[in-house]
Short mmCIF file of C-alpha atoms in Angstrom, two decimals:
data_model
loop_
_atom_site.label_atom_id
_atom_site.label_comp_id
_atom_site.label_asym_id
_atom_site.label_seq_id
_atom_site.Cartn_x
_atom_site.Cartn_y
_atom_site.Cartn_z
CA UNK K 658 12.39 8.95 1.15
CA UNK K 659 11.82 8.53 4.91
CA UNK K 660 8.08 8.87 4.48
CA UNK K 661 7.98 6.04 1.97
CA UNK K 662 9.84 3.77 4.34
CA UNK K 663 7.46 4.57 7.21
CA UNK K 664 4.31 3.78 5.31
CA UNK K 665 5.48 0.34 4.11
CA UNK K 666 4.01 -1.68 6.99
CA UNK K 667 0.32 -2.42 7.45
CA UNK K 668 -0.39 -5.99 6.55
CA UNK K 669 -1.75 -9.05 8.36
CA UNK K 670 -0.75 -9.06 12.03
CA UNK K 671 0.71 -12.40 13.18
CA UNK K 672 0.07 -12.90 16.94
CA UNK K 673 3.14 -13.67 19.13
CA UNK K 674 2.35 -17.35 19.81
CA UNK K 675 1.53 -18.16 16.17
CA UNK K 676 2.55 -21.64 15.08
CA UNK K 677 3.68 -21.56 11.46
CA UNK K 678 2.72 -24.44 9.22
CA UNK K 679 3.27 -25.09 5.56
CA UNK K 680 0.33 -22.83 4.70
CA UNK K 681 0.56 -19.07 4.28
CA UNK K 682 -0.88 -17.15 7.27
CA UNK K 683 -3.66 -15.52 5.24
CA UNK K 684 -5.12 -18.83 3.98
CA UNK K 685 -8.20 -20.42 5.52
CA UNK K 686 -6.30 -23.55 6.60
CA UNK K 687 -3.79 -21.50 8.57
CA UNK K 688 -6.53 -19.39 10.15
CA UNK K 689 -8.35 -22.58 11.15
CA UNK K 690 -5.31 -24.03 12.87
CA UNK K 691 -4.45 -20.75 14.61
CA UNK K 692 -7.70 -19.40 16.03
CA UNK K 693 -7.36 -16.22 18.08
CA UNK K 694 -6.62 -16.96 21.71
CA UNK K 695 -4.83 -20.22 21.00
CA UNK K 696 -1.67 -20.79 23.05
CA UNK K 697 0.62 -23.60 22.05
CA UNK K 698 4.01 -24.73 23.34
CA UNK K 699 6.79 -22.63 21.97
CA UNK K 700 8.89 -24.19 19.23
CA UNK K 701 12.52 -23.14 19.39
CA UNK K 702 13.95 -22.39 15.99
CA UNK K 703 17.61 -21.69 15.39
CA UNK K 704 17.76 -17.98 14.57
CA UNK K 705 19.19 -17.39 11.11
CA UNK K 706 19.68 -13.82 9.93
CA UNK K 707 17.78 -12.74 6.84
CA UNK K 708 20.94 -12.13 4.85
CA UNK K 709 22.45 -15.51 5.79
CA UNK K 710 19.62 -17.56 4.31
CA UNK K 711 21.01 -19.79 1.56
CA UNK K 712 18.20 -22.05 0.27
CA UNK K 713 15.53 -20.74 -2.07
CA UNK K 714 12.57 -22.17 -3.92
CA UNK K 715 13.77 -23.84 -7.10
CA UNK K 716 17.19 -24.85 -5.70
CA UNK K 717 18.38 -28.42 -6.04
CA UNK K 718 19.20 -29.91 -2.64
CA UNK K 719 20.19 -33.29 -1.29
CA UNK K 720 18.46 -34.84 1.69
CA UNK K 721 20.95 -36.11 4.27
CA UNK K 722 18.71 -37.75 6.86
CA UNK K 723 15.67 -39.93 6.82
CA UNK K 724 14.00 -42.38 4.49
CA UNK K 725 15.16 -40.62 1.32
CA UNK K 726 18.71 -39.88 2.47
CA UNK K 727 21.10 -39.31 -0.41
CA UNK K 728 18.44 -38.31 -2.94
CA UNK K 729 18.38 -34.94 -4.69
CA UNK K 730 15.33 -32.93 -5.68
CA UNK K 731 14.04 -29.39 -6.12
CA UNK K 732 12.77 -27.24 -3.29
CA UNK K 733 9.07 -26.41 -3.68
CA UNK K 734 8.46 -24.42 -0.51
CA UNK K 735 10.44 -22.60 2.14
CA UNK K 736 9.08 -21.65 5.57
CA UNK K 737 11.69 -19.36 7.12
CA UNK K 738 9.84 -18.99 10.43
CA UNK K 739 10.57 -22.62 11.22
CA UNK K 740 13.70 -23.15 9.09
CA UNK K 741 11.68 -25.56 6.96
CA UNK K 742 12.24 -26.69 3.41
CA UNK K 743 9.75 -28.81 1.49
CA UNK K 744 11.46 -30.91 -1.16
CA UNK K 745 9.52 -32.28 -4.12
CA UNK K 746 8.71 -35.98 -3.84
CA UNK K 747 11.03 -36.73 -0.94
CA UNK K 748 10.32 -37.42 2.73
CA UNK K 749 6.76 -38.34 1.84
CA UNK K 750 3.99 -39.87 3.85
CA UNK K 751 0.66 -40.96 2.42
CA UNK K 752 -2.80 -39.63 3.12
CA UNK K 753 -6.32 -39.44 1.71
CA UNK K 754 -7.65 -36.17 0.30
CA UNK K 755 -11.12 -35.02 -0.77
CA UNK K 756 -12.85 -37.51 1.46
CA UNK K 757 -16.66 -37.38 1.50
CA UNK K 758 -19.35 -39.51 3.15
CA UNK K 759 -19.56 -41.73 0.06
CA UNK K 760 -16.06 -41.47 -1.39
CA UNK K 761 -13.04 -42.74 0.58
CA UNK K 762 -10.73 -40.17 -0.97
CA UNK K 763 -7.67 -40.06 -3.20
CA UNK K 764 -4.54 -41.70 -1.78
CA UNK K 765 -1.70 -39.28 -2.42
CA UNK K 766 1.87 -38.84 -1.28
CA UNK K 767 2.44 -35.59 0.59
CA UNK K 768 5.89 -34.25 1.43
CA UNK K 769 6.85 -33.46 5.00
CA UNK K 770 9.06 -30.44 5.61
CA UNK K 771 12.74 -30.89 6.38
CA UNK K 772 14.90 -28.71 8.59
CA UNK K 773 17.81 -26.81 7.14
CA UNK K 774 20.26 -29.02 9.01
CA UNK K 775 18.85 -32.10 7.24
CA UNK K 776 19.42 -30.57 3.83
CA UNK K 777 22.48 -29.61 1.88
CA UNK K 778 22.92 -27.51 -1.23
CA UNK K 779 24.45 -29.28 -4.17
CA UNK K 780 27.48 -28.23 -6.23
CA UNK K 781 26.28 -27.56 -9.79
CA UNK K 782 29.00 -29.56 -11.59
CA UNK K 783 29.94 -32.24 -9.04
CA UNK K 784 26.34 -32.80 -8.02
CA UNK K 785 27.56 -33.63 -4.55
CA UNK K 786 26.48 -31.92 -1.31
CA UNK K 787 28.70 -29.03 -0.20
CA UNK K 788 28.92 -26.33 2.42
CA UNK K 789 27.97 -22.97 1.01
CA UNK K 790 28.93 -19.43 1.93
CA UNK K 791 27.82 -16.00 0.77
CA UNK K 792 30.64 -14.09 -0.89
CA UNK K 793 31.07 -11.11 -3.15
CA UNK K 794 32.37 -11.34 -6.71
CA UNK K 795 34.79 -8.84 -8.21
CA UNK K 796 31.86 -6.97 -9.75
CA UNK K 797 30.33 -6.62 -6.28
CA UNK K 798 27.54 -9.15 -6.75
CA UNK K 799 26.61 -11.29 -3.74
CA UNK K 800 26.74 -14.97 -4.67
CA UNK K 801 26.71 -18.37 -3.03
CA UNK K 802 30.04 -20.10 -3.25
CA UNK K 803 30.62 -23.80 -2.61
CA UNK K 804 33.41 -24.09 -0.05
CA UNK K 805 34.81 -27.36 -1.34
CA UNK K 806 35.35 -26.44 -4.97
CA UNK K 807 34.91 -22.66 -5.05
CA UNK K 808 32.24 -22.79 -7.76
CA UNK K 809 29.39 -20.32 -7.75
CA UNK K 810 25.92 -21.77 -7.20
CA UNK K 811 23.56 -19.61 -9.28
CA UNK K 812 20.35 -18.35 -7.71
CA UNK K 813 17.24 -20.09 -9.00
CA UNK K 814 14.96 -18.13 -11.31
CA UNK K 815 12.38 -16.30 -9.28
CA UNK K 816 8.94 -16.37 -10.91
CA UNK K 817 6.75 -13.35 -10.34
CA UNK K 818 3.55 -13.84 -8.39
CA UNK K 819 1.43 -12.58 -11.27
CA UNK K 820 3.16 -14.98 -13.68
CA UNK K 821 4.69 -12.29 -15.90
CA UNK K 822 7.95 -13.17 -17.67
CA UNK K 823 9.57 -9.79 -18.45
CA UNK K 824 11.43 -11.07 -21.51
CA UNK K 825 8.28 -12.34 -23.18
CA UNK K 826 6.05 -9.42 -22.25
CA UNK K 827 3.94 -7.65 -24.88
CA UNK K 828 2.17 -4.47 -23.86
CA UNK K 829 -1.62 -4.61 -23.62
CA UNK K 830 -4.03 -1.77 -24.57
CA UNK K 831 -3.95 -0.29 -21.07
CA UNK K 832 -0.19 -0.56 -20.53
CA UNK K 833 2.19 2.36 -20.86
CA UNK K 834 5.17 1.73 -23.14
CA UNK K 835 8.60 1.42 -21.56
CA UNK K 836 9.76 4.61 -23.29
CA UNK K 837 6.80 6.62 -21.95
CA UNK K 838 7.14 5.20 -18.47
CA UNK K 839 10.83 6.06 -18.20
CA UNK K 840 10.49 9.47 -19.82
CA UNK K 841 11.43 12.24 -17.43
CA UNK K 842 8.92 15.09 -17.47
CA UNK K 843 9.60 16.45 -14.00
CA UNK K 844 11.31 19.80 -13.70
CA UNK K 845 11.77 20.89 -10.12
CA UNK K 846 10.18 24.21 -9.30
CA UNK K 847 9.25 26.20 -6.26
CA UNK K 848 5.54 25.68 -6.85
CA UNK K 849 3.43 23.22 -4.94
CA UNK K 850 1.64 20.39 -6.70
CA UNK K 851 -1.66 22.23 -6.42
CA UNK K 852 -0.23 25.45 -7.85
CA UNK K 853 1.27 23.62 -10.82
CA UNK K 854 -2.02 21.93 -11.61
CA UNK K 855 -3.86 25.23 -11.37
CA UNK K 856 -1.41 26.81 -13.79
CA UNK K 857 -1.74 23.91 -16.20
CA UNK K 858 -5.53 24.01 -16.13
CA UNK K 859 -5.82 27.78 -16.10
CA UNK K 860 -7.67 27.85 -12.81
CA UNK K 861 -7.51 31.25 -11.17
CA UNK K 862 -8.41 31.46 -7.52
CA UNK K 863 -9.76 34.90 -6.75
CA UNK K 864 -11.34 34.11 -3.40
CA UNK K 865 -9.53 35.19 -0.29
CA UNK K 866 -9.45 32.73 2.60
CA UNK K 867 -11.48 33.81 5.59
CA UNK K 868 -9.62 34.62 8.79
CA UNK K 869 -9.14 31.48 10.84
CA UNK K 870 -7.34 30.75 14.05
CA UNK K 871 -4.86 27.98 14.71
CA UNK K 872 -4.51 26.67 18.24
CA UNK J 1244 -18.39 1.96 -3.87
CA UNK J 1245 -16.82 4.91 -2.16
CA UNK J 1246 -14.50 5.56 -5.08
CA UNK J 1247 -17.20 6.61 -7.50
CA UNK J 1248 -18.26 10.26 -7.61
CA UNK J 1249 -21.36 10.10 -5.45
CA UNK J 1250 -24.66 11.21 -6.83
CA UNK J 1251 -26.29 13.79 -4.68
CA UNK J 1252 -23.37 14.64 -2.43
CA UNK J 1253 -24.71 18.13 -1.97
CA UNK J 1254 -26.03 18.51 -5.55
CA UNK J 1255 -29.52 19.83 -5.95
CA UNK J 1256 -31.16 18.05 -8.88
CA UNK J 1257 -32.48 21.27 -10.28
CA UNK J 1258 -32.63 20.52 -13.99
CA UNK J 1259 -31.99 17.43 -16.13
CA UNK J 1260 -28.66 18.87 -17.20
CA UNK J 1261 -27.56 19.38 -13.61
CA UNK J 1262 -28.32 15.76 -12.74
CA UNK J 1263 -26.33 14.52 -15.68
CA UNK J 1264 -23.27 16.54 -14.68
CA UNK J 1265 -23.30 15.11 -11.18
CA UNK J 1266 -23.21 11.55 -12.52
CA UNK J 1267 -19.90 12.07 -14.30
CA UNK J 1268 -16.76 10.78 -12.66
CA UNK J 1269 -14.51 13.44 -11.28
CA UNK J 1270 -11.69 13.49 -13.78
CA UNK J 1271 -13.28 15.55 -16.52
CA UNK J 1272 -11.78 18.86 -15.57
CA UNK J 1273 -11.29 20.96 -18.67
CA UNK J 1274 -9.48 24.22 -19.19
CA UNK J 1275 -10.60 27.43 -17.57
CA UNK J 1276 -12.84 25.83 -15.00
CA UNK J 1277 -13.01 27.20 -11.50
CA UNK J 1278 -13.15 24.32 -9.07
CA UNK J 1279 -15.24 24.93 -5.97
CA UNK J 1280 -14.83 23.08 -2.77
CA UNK J 1281 -16.97 24.38 0.07
CA UNK J 1282 -14.79 22.79 2.75
CA UNK J 1283 -12.43 25.72 2.43
CA UNK J 1284 -9.30 23.70 1.74
CA UNK J 1285 -9.17 23.61 -1.97
CA UNK J 1286 -6.94 21.07 -3.64
CA UNK J 1287 -7.40 20.12 -7.23
CA UNK J 1288 -8.15 16.48 -6.85
CA UNK J 1289 -5.15 14.63 -5.56
CA UNK J 1290 -5.54 12.42 -2.51
CA UNK J 1291 -9.08 12.96 -1.30
CA UNK J 1292 -9.83 14.33 -4.70
CA UNK J 1293 -12.80 12.17 -5.46
CA UNK J 1294 -15.02 13.74 -2.85
CA UNK J 1295 -13.69 17.20 -3.65
CA UNK J 1296 -14.17 16.54 -7.34
CA UNK J 1297 -17.69 15.25 -6.76
CA UNK J 1298 -18.59 18.27 -4.69
CA UNK J 1299 -16.77 20.41 -7.24
CA UNK J 1300 -18.87 18.88 -10.00
CA UNK J 1301 -22.01 19.56 -8.00
CA UNK J 1302 -21.03 23.17 -7.47
CA UNK J 1303 -20.04 23.41 -11.10
CA UNK J 1304 -23.38 22.20 -12.30
CA UNK J 1305 -25.08 24.76 -10.13
CA UNK J 1306 -23.03 27.48 -11.77
CA UNK J 1307 -23.65 26.03 -15.18
CA UNK J 1308 -27.39 26.02 -14.74
CA UNK J 1309 -27.20 29.52 -13.29
CA UNK J 1310 -25.21 30.69 -16.30
CA UNK J 1311 -27.60 29.03 -18.73
CA UNK J 1312 -30.58 30.53 -16.99
CA UNK J 1313 -29.00 33.97 -17.17
CA UNK J 1314 -28.05 33.72 -20.78
CA UNK J 1315 -31.36 32.24 -21.80
CA UNK J 1316 -29.94 29.04 -23.24
CA UNK J 1317 -31.94 25.89 -22.62
CA UNK J 1318 -30.48 22.40 -22.28
CA UNK J 1319 -31.45 20.81 -25.56
CA UNK J 1320 -31.08 17.37 -27.06
CA UNK J 1321 -27.70 18.31 -28.46
CA UNK J 1322 -26.18 18.63 -25.00
CA UNK J 1323 -23.62 16.01 -25.90
CA UNK J 1324 -22.33 18.15 -28.72
CA UNK J 1325 -22.71 21.49 -26.98
CA UNK J 1326 -20.12 23.98 -28.15
CA UNK J 1327 -17.95 25.40 -25.46
CA UNK J 1328 -17.16 22.01 -24.01
CA UNK J 1329 -13.74 20.47 -24.32
CA UNK J 1330 -13.14 16.80 -23.86
CA UNK J 1331 -10.91 15.85 -21.01
CA UNK J 1332 -7.22 16.38 -21.74
CA UNK J 1333 -6.27 12.86 -20.65
CA UNK J 1334 -6.73 11.23 -24.01
CA UNK J 1335 -4.21 11.76 -26.75
CA UNK J 1336 -6.73 12.58 -29.52
CA UNK J 1337 -8.14 15.66 -27.85
CA UNK J 1338 -11.04 17.39 -29.53
CA UNK J 1339 -11.08 21.10 -28.76
CA UNK J 1340 -14.14 23.14 -29.59
CA UNK J 1341 -14.38 26.95 -29.75
CA UNK J 1342 -16.03 28.61 -26.78
CA UNK J 1343 -19.44 30.18 -27.33
CA UNK J 1344 -20.15 33.68 -26.01
CA UNK J 1345 -22.80 32.77 -23.48
CA UNK J 1346 -20.56 30.18 -21.84
CA UNK J 1347 -17.59 32.54 -21.92
CA UNK J 1348 -16.17 31.80 -18.51
CA UNK J 1349 -17.31 28.23 -18.34
CA UNK J 1350 -15.27 25.53 -19.98
CA UNK J 1351 -16.50 22.17 -18.92
CA UNK J 1352 -15.69 18.77 -20.25
CA UNK J 1353 -18.20 16.12 -21.13
CA UNK J 1354 -17.17 12.59 -21.82
CA UNK J 1355 -18.93 10.95 -24.72
CA UNK J 1356 -18.78 7.66 -22.87
CA UNK J 1357 -21.24 6.81 -20.18
CA UNK J 1358 -21.46 3.90 -17.80
CA UNK J 1359 -19.34 1.67 -20.06
CA UNK J 1360 -16.29 3.03 -18.31
CA UNK J 1361 -17.33 1.11 -15.21
CA UNK J 1362 -16.78 -2.08 -17.15
CA UNK J 1363 -13.81 -3.62 -18.82
CA UNK J 1364 -13.28 -3.94 -22.57
CA UNK J 1365 -16.09 -6.26 -23.84
CA UNK J 1366 -13.41 -8.58 -25.25
CA UNK J 1367 -12.40 -9.43 -21.67
CA UNK J 1368 -15.90 -10.25 -20.49
CA UNK J 1369 -16.12 -13.85 -19.32
CA UNK J 1370 -12.37 -14.44 -19.38
CA UNK J 1371 -10.81 -16.33 -16.50
CA UNK J 1372 -7.62 -14.24 -16.46
CA UNK J 1373 -6.85 -10.82 -17.87
CA UNK J 1374 -3.26 -9.87 -18.64
CA UNK J 1375 -1.97 -6.75 -16.87
CA UNK J 1376 1.40 -5.09 -16.56
CA UNK J 1377 3.38 -4.11 -13.50
CA UNK J 1378 2.40 -1.41 -11.02
CA UNK J 1379 3.99 2.04 -11.30
CA UNK J 1380 7.28 2.17 -9.41
CA UNK J 1381 8.10 5.06 -7.08
CA UNK J 1382 11.30 5.70 -9.04
CA UNK J 1383 9.39 6.00 -12.30
CA UNK J 1384 6.81 8.29 -10.72
CA UNK J 1385 9.44 10.57 -9.21
CA UNK J 1386 10.50 11.46 -12.76
CA UNK J 1387 7.01 12.59 -13.77
CA UNK J 1388 5.69 16.14 -13.69
CA UNK J 1389 2.76 17.20 -11.53
CA UNK J 1390 0.44 17.34 -14.53
CA UNK J 1391 1.32 13.77 -15.49
CA UNK J 1392 0.80 12.56 -11.93
CA UNK J 1393 -2.54 14.35 -11.76
CA UNK J 1394 -3.73 12.73 -14.98
CA UNK J 1395 -2.39 9.33 -14.01
CA UNK J 1396 -4.22 9.51 -10.69
CA UNK J 1397 -7.58 9.83 -12.43
CA UNK J 1398 -6.80 7.16 -14.97
CA UNK J 1399 -5.95 4.83 -12.08
CA UNK J 1400 -9.08 5.88 -10.22
CA UNK J 1401 -11.30 4.96 -13.13
CA UNK J 1402 -9.53 1.64 -13.48
CA UNK J 1403 -10.00 1.03 -9.74
CA UNK J 1404 -13.73 1.79 -10.06
CA UNK J 1405 -13.96 -0.69 -12.90
CA UNK J 1406 -12.15 -3.39 -10.92
CA UNK J 1407 -14.25 -2.81 -7.81
CA UNK J 1408 -17.41 -3.11 -9.91
CA UNK J 1409 -16.03 -6.36 -11.30
CA UNK J 1410 -15.21 -7.63 -7.82
CA UNK J 1411 -18.68 -6.84 -6.51
CA UNK J 1412 -20.31 -8.47 -9.51
CA UNK J 1413 -18.21 -11.62 -9.10
CA UNK J 1414 -19.25 -11.79 -5.46
CA UNK J 1415 -22.86 -11.40 -6.48
CA UNK J 1416 -22.59 -14.15 -9.06
CA UNK J 1417 -20.50 -16.31 -6.69
CA UNK J 1418 -17.68 -16.61 -9.19
CA UNK J 1419 -13.98 -15.89 -8.76
CA UNK J 1420 -12.85 -12.47 -9.90
CA UNK J 1421 -10.57 -12.68 -12.97
CA UNK J 1422 -7.03 -11.49 -12.10
CA UNK J 1423 -7.60 -9.81 -8.71
CA UNK J 1424 -3.92 -8.78 -8.62
CA UNK J 1425 -4.88 -5.88 -10.92
CA UNK J 1426 -6.61 -4.21 -7.99
CA UNK J 1427 -3.50 -4.53 -5.83
CA UNK J 1428 -1.37 -3.07 -8.61
CA UNK J 1429 -3.70 -0.10 -9.05
CA UNK J 1430 -3.84 0.56 -5.32
CA UNK J 1431 -0.06 0.30 -5.07
CA UNK J 1432 0.37 2.76 -7.95
CA UNK J 1433 -2.05 5.23 -6.37
CA UNK J 1434 -0.29 4.95 -3.03
CA UNK J 1435 3.03 5.59 -4.76
CA UNK J 1436 1.68 8.71 -6.47
CA UNK J 1437 0.44 9.97 -3.11
CA UNK J 1438 3.85 9.33 -1.58
CA UNK J 1439 5.69 11.14 -4.36
CA UNK J 1440 3.45 14.19 -4.06
CA UNK J 1441 3.84 14.18 -0.28
CA UNK J 1442 7.63 13.95 -0.62
CA UNK J 1443 7.73 16.94 -2.97
CA UNK J 1444 5.46 18.91 -0.69
CA UNK J 1445 7.61 18.17 2.35
CA UNK J 1446 10.79 19.08 0.47
CA UNK J 1447 9.33 22.42 -0.61
CA UNK J 1448 8.05 23.15 2.85
CA UNK J 1449 11.41 22.37 4.39
CA UNK J 1450 13.07 24.74 1.96
CA UNK J 1451 10.61 27.54 2.47
CA UNK J 1452 9.83 27.29 6.16
CA UNK J 1453 12.18 24.73 7.67
CA UNK J 1454 9.24 22.69 8.96
CA UNK J 1455 8.49 19.16 7.91
CA UNK J 1456 4.94 18.86 9.18
CA UNK J 1457 2.16 20.77 7.42
CA UNK J 1458 0.39 21.59 10.68
CA UNK J 1459 2.25 23.07 13.68
CA UNK J 1460 2.06 21.36 17.02
CA UNK J 1461 3.77 20.94 20.36
CA UNK J 1462 4.26 18.50 23.19
CA UNK J 1463 1.63 18.94 25.85
CA UNK J 1464 0.38 17.22 28.97
CA UNK J 1465 -3.14 16.01 29.34
CA UNK J 1466 -5.15 15.98 32.57
CA UNK J 1467 -3.83 12.45 33.31
CA UNK J 1468 -0.21 13.58 33.24
CA UNK J 1469 0.61 11.92 29.92
CA UNK J 1470 2.73 13.79 27.37
CA UNK J 1471 1.54 13.75 23.78
CA UNK J 1472 1.99 15.66 20.51
CA UNK J 1473 -0.85 18.15 20.21
CA UNK J 1474 -1.49 19.33 16.64
CA UNK J 1475 -3.03 22.73 16.15
CA UNK J 1476 -6.51 22.79 14.68
CA UNK J 1477 -8.12 25.38 12.48
CA UNK J 1478 -10.95 27.23 14.20
CA UNK J 1479 -13.25 30.04 13.03
CA UNK J 1480 -13.13 31.83 16.41
CA UNK J 1481 -10.22 32.80 18.65
CA UNK J 1482 -9.42 30.66 21.70
CA UNK J 1483 -10.80 33.14 24.24
CA UNK J 1484 -14.25 32.88 22.64
CA UNK J 1485 -14.15 29.08 22.29
CA UNK J 1486 -16.01 27.80 25.35
CA UNK J 1487 -15.50 24.11 24.61
CA UNK J 1488 -11.80 24.50 24.01
CA UNK J 1489 -11.34 26.50 27.21
CA UNK J 1490 -12.76 23.57 29.19
CA UNK J 1491 -9.92 21.31 27.96
CA UNK J 1492 -7.13 20.89 30.49
CA UNK J 1493 -3.56 20.78 29.27
CA UNK J 1494 -2.16 20.52 32.77
CA UNK J 1495 -2.50 18.09 35.65
CA UNK J 1496 -2.95 18.59 39.37
CA UNK J 1497 -0.78 17.34 42.22
CA UNK J 1498 -2.84 14.25 43.04
CA UNK J 1499 -2.03 12.80 39.60
CA UNK J 1500 1.68 12.39 40.49
CA UNK J 1501 0.88 9.18 42.36
CA UNK J 1502 -0.70 7.66 39.23
CA UNK J 1503 2.18 8.83 37.04
CA UNK J 1504 4.51 6.94 39.35
CA UNK J 1505 2.35 3.81 39.15
CA UNK J 1506 2.30 4.06 35.36
CA UNK J 1507 6.06 4.40 35.28
CA UNK J 1508 6.43 1.35 37.53
CA UNK J 1509 4.14 -0.64 35.24
CA UNK J 1510 6.18 0.33 32.21
CA UNK J 1511 9.49 -0.55 33.90
CA UNK J 1512 8.17 -3.89 35.13
CA UNK J 1513 6.97 -4.77 31.64
CA UNK J 1514 10.33 -3.84 30.16
CA UNK J 1515 12.19 -5.90 32.75
CA UNK J 1516 9.88 -8.87 32.17
CA UNK J 1517 10.46 -8.68 28.41
CA UNK J 1518 14.23 -8.53 28.89
CA UNK J 1519 14.18 -11.48 31.27
CA UNK J 1520 12.06 -13.47 28.85
CA UNK J 1521 14.51 -12.73 26.03
CA UNK J 1522 17.42 -13.77 28.22
CA UNK J 1523 15.79 -17.08 29.20
CA UNK J 1524 14.82 -17.77 25.59
CA UNK J 1525 18.40 -17.12 24.49
CA UNK J 1526 19.67 -19.50 27.20
CA UNK J 1527 17.29 -22.21 26.00
CA UNK J 1528 18.40 -21.66 22.39
CA UNK J 1529 22.06 -21.94 23.40
CA UNK J 1530 21.31 -25.19 25.21
CA UNK J 1531 19.48 -26.65 22.19
CA UNK J 1532 21.91 -25.31 19.59
CA UNK J 1533 25.34 -25.29 21.28
CA UNK J 1534 27.08 -23.67 18.31
CA UNK J 1535 25.17 -20.46 19.02
CA UNK J 1536 26.74 -20.30 22.48
CA UNK J 1537 30.17 -20.76 20.93
CA UNK J 1538 29.47 -18.02 18.36
CA UNK J 1539 28.31 -15.54 20.98
CA UNK J 1540 31.40 -16.40 23.07
CA UNK J 1541 33.71 -15.70 20.13
CA UNK J 1542 31.85 -12.45 19.38
CA UNK J 1543 32.31 -11.30 22.95
#
């Protein structure tokens, strides 16, 4: 168990002065804006603990400040490093994309990120902004509860990165069936993995290891 | 690709049959075969098994040719259907053939499929996306026996070879690889298998010896005064005959104490600087977000 936990790390290393944008750190755009050796002014972000985070992608939120104050929309992106939330279609500015020497580019609306303090989660029945708290139900499930009315705000459906919907899944030719995958074939024994394989394959080791020294 | 059983990793291309054996991927280990691994540490294919299997296959083909030479049999055109060869036990519809006298102690497996296994099902050729299931979970793998894990490792290895071939070919043709997440899933599954086997090994070792680490070691100094964990190495000669090892110094002389002190000062200064930085950053945060100051006050 402890070994598994130790070997979990080992991904992209984010340097200490990294400035997070709306792009993921491994994308080319992010790498372009954060070349190695770049030092930018530090942005102070209100520290929010991982378990206290309340807004997720797919939630309906209401914007409280700015041009689109009072409007509600769905969250399309969350950047926790900067307490940012990008809401679909709100707080937009306009820009040109795909500009070439000959073509002026397409004029599109692009959303600017909003801070958590400029956003509020919405009560599911009232459809009015409320304060939200994490609480535990009687079954022991951790849920978000609206403080004004006491209603539970359900978590938005999390889509898998590979696009699989478990309810609609049909096994392919290379997939193991659920029954086979969950079948328990392990019986604990005092033999090592190698010894068990040798027994199963009928391999008999008759060589004797040569004398070696450990120091 | 490093994952494929390398051709000519120590194999002498003696006869046509020998060369063909070396080209097989490492998972065709049938019953009754003695696996050779000249490195001395013989494990039957988990972890670094590809190289061991490749070398094992090379050694095996040497033995096979030796046996055939002795018995007078010649590799004929019916090598694919040679009696005495069992197909690999990984597939459900296993075809077992009776052993022939001259190959009494040699059961080898020969796959009827050749290089097609490096490529996906022809139905998926040219597709933009290929559907694939989830990776194997550690919890699911913990419930599997060693035999199952062993077989699954080689199935995953072949799939990984196929995906790496596909990736390389897409790079060559400057096209995007269809469903690259399959490679991540396969690598994750293989890593999980490795972890499960390591866990079981550590548990057994703890029971039998009380030690967690496979190789003994101890804390030692080096000639610069630093303390580090020295792991014992396996040597063919005792330490008093090992000239190079005797030159190594696991102690330090008096003049090094000055540098140890400097190093300690450096470490303490760095730690103090980090703590001061954290304190100033926290002060700035409390100034910008006053409710944090109030919260920390109430906590204290």
